Amino acid sequence: YSWRLICSFLPAVSPLELLQEPTISLSAHSNFFNDKFIDRNLLDDSYQNHPCLITYHVLKPFADENYVCFTRHEPVGVCGAITPWNFPLLMLIWKMAPALCCGNTLVVKPAEQTPLTSLHLGSLVKEAGFPPGVLNIVPGYGPTAGAALSMHPKVDKIAFTGSTEVGKLIKEAASKSNLKRVTLELGGKNPCIVCADADLDLAVDCAHQGVFFNQGQCCTAASRVFVEEQIYPEFVKRSVEYAKKRLVGDPFDFQTEQGPQIDQQQFDKILDLIESGKKEGAKLECGGLAMGDCGLFIKPTIFSEVTDNMRIAKEEIFGPVQPITKFKSLEEVIQRANNTEYGLTAAVFTKNLDRALTLASALQSGTVWINCYNSFFAQAPFGGFKMSGNGREL
């Protein structure tokens, strides 16, 4: 990451100039190690490499008037889509629409928790007159249906949205079968950085919606909030006021802001992480408990005085829990924000454009929002770095 930050400021010294003289020497080295005859190496090195270096140096295409060169975009073929339970319709359309528009066929394995959405959409596609076999919905469990799709030799690409652990298994299966292309959109532990000069009302609102939206069950959740120390007490105070007003209840009621968690396993995991925050010394500002005697409801929870070594600061919670910590300088918050195995999204709140762009360029995140959160645009690619996956969608 240091190179990407300084390369544009270095003198324009071309590698081409450095390679003009020692081409024969380099070709001899290549010949020694790969047994290619010297004339072939000279041809490869001088004819192939120099145009590439010229392109690098002067940023213009290298072309010959006797040739026509173009890139033809073709369908990948049979694509597999393995979709998550947290956004069953959005994630299906996210993968389906581009695949079908580009002439591919699609086999969808929806999450076992939410298969009916995909099946219903499949019936609508059939009713619309799509030919049989263009869109195929195959419900099932990950270790059976998902594994079969990932291993199948006639599937040309897998697009997966879900956990990092399962993403590793899918990539392994692809490598063991036909080296199919794989796009992975995985977990996140996303930093939300609030500078002292930020619009505080906006920052509090966006951070609140960023972590509590969809019961916190979002890979993009703002699950690490870094607040500059001058405004930290006020930010925490306003965040607690927001959380206490959040209406938890029946998801079919249009007034409800937060419904239940997806299942018992996720419910128990969230409560376990909340307990870890209490034991490790974070200050519980509100919530921290299940809500009611039935259902899988959890009160909106806020922790302050969170340190980076706590589980709630390191692990993806996927629930309605907002850890808030303070920082003193940009250098500090950049280092701490990047100190995670994930790199999906981030957000910066400041009125200073230079500060915003400095942070955006330094954060190891696939998407960085400035003075907003969860703002998606279909024309912008989406995906993460590190354990948040590889490849881009949209």
Coordinates of N, CA and C in Angstrom, one line a residue, residues 11 33 39 48 60 62-63 85 103 114 130 133 162 168 195 206 211 231 268 280 282 290 296 312 345 370 380-381:
P11 N 9.8 10.6 -9.9 CA 10.2 11.0 -11.2 C 9.9 10.0 -12.3
F33 N 18.2 -20.3 -17.8 CA 17.2 -20.9 -16.8 C 16.1 -21.7 -17.5
D39 N 18.1 -16.7 -29.8 CA 17.4 -15.9 -30.8 C 15.9 -15.7 -30.4
Q48 N 8.5 -8.2 -27.5 CA 7.3 -8.2 -26.6 C 7.4 -7.2 -25.5
K60 N 0.2 5.3 -23.8 CA -0.6 5.3 -25.1 C -0.5 3.9 -25.7
F62 N 0.2 0.7 -28.1 CA 1.2 0.3 -29.0 C 0.4 -0.5 -30.1
A63 N 0.4 0.0 -31.3 CA -0.4 -0.7 -32.4 C 0.3 -0.6 -33.7
W85 N -28.9 -15.5 3.0 CA -30.3 -15.3 3.6 C -30.7 -13.9 3.9
G103 N -26.0 -13.2 -21.7 CA -26.1 -14.4 -22.5 C -25.7 -15.6 -21.8
T114 N -33.9 -19.2 3.4 CA -34.8 -18.3 2.6 C -35.0 -18.8 1.1
F130 N -39.2 -17.0 -20.5 CA -37.8 -17.4 -20.7 C -37.7 -18.8 -21.0
G133 N -34.3 -23.9 -18.8 CA -32.9 -24.1 -18.6 C -32.1 -22.8 -18.5
G162 N -21.6 -14.5 1.0 CA -21.8 -15.2 2.3 C -20.6 -15.1 3.2
K168 N -14.0 -19.8 1.4 CA -12.8 -20.5 1.3 C -13.0 -21.9 0.7
C195 N -14.8 12.3 12.1 CA -13.9 13.4 12.4 C -14.6 14.5 13.2
C206 N -26.3 8.3 10.2 CA -25.7 7.3 9.3 C -25.1 6.1 10.0
V211 N -25.3 0.4 11.1 CA -25.1 -0.9 11.9 C -26.4 -1.6 12.3
I231 N -15.2 15.0 20.1 CA -16.7 14.9 20.0 C -17.2 13.6 20.5
D268 N -28.1 -16.7 19.3 CA -27.2 -17.1 20.3 C -25.8 -16.6 20.1
E280 N -15.0 -8.3 28.9 CA -13.7 -7.7 28.5 C -13.6 -6.2 28.8
A282 N -15.8 -3.4 28.1 CA -16.5 -2.4 27.4 C -17.6 -1.9 28.2
A290 N -31.8 -10.0 25.3 CA -32.9 -10.4 24.5 C -34.1 -9.6 24.9
L296 N -36.9 -14.1 18.5 CA -35.5 -13.9 18.5 C -35.1 -12.4 18.4
I312 N -15.8 -8.0 20.3 CA -16.8 -7.2 19.6 C -16.1 -6.2 18.6
T345 N -16.0 -2.6 3.3 CA -16.4 -1.2 3.1 C -15.9 -0.3 4.3
I370 N -18.3 8.6 1.7 CA -17.9 9.9 2.3 C -19.2 10.6 2.7
A380 N -21.3 1.3 -10.2 CA -20.0 1.2 -9.4 C -19.7 -0.2 -9.0
P381 N -18.6 -0.8 -9.3 CA -18.3 -2.1 -8.9 C -18.2 -2.3 -7.4

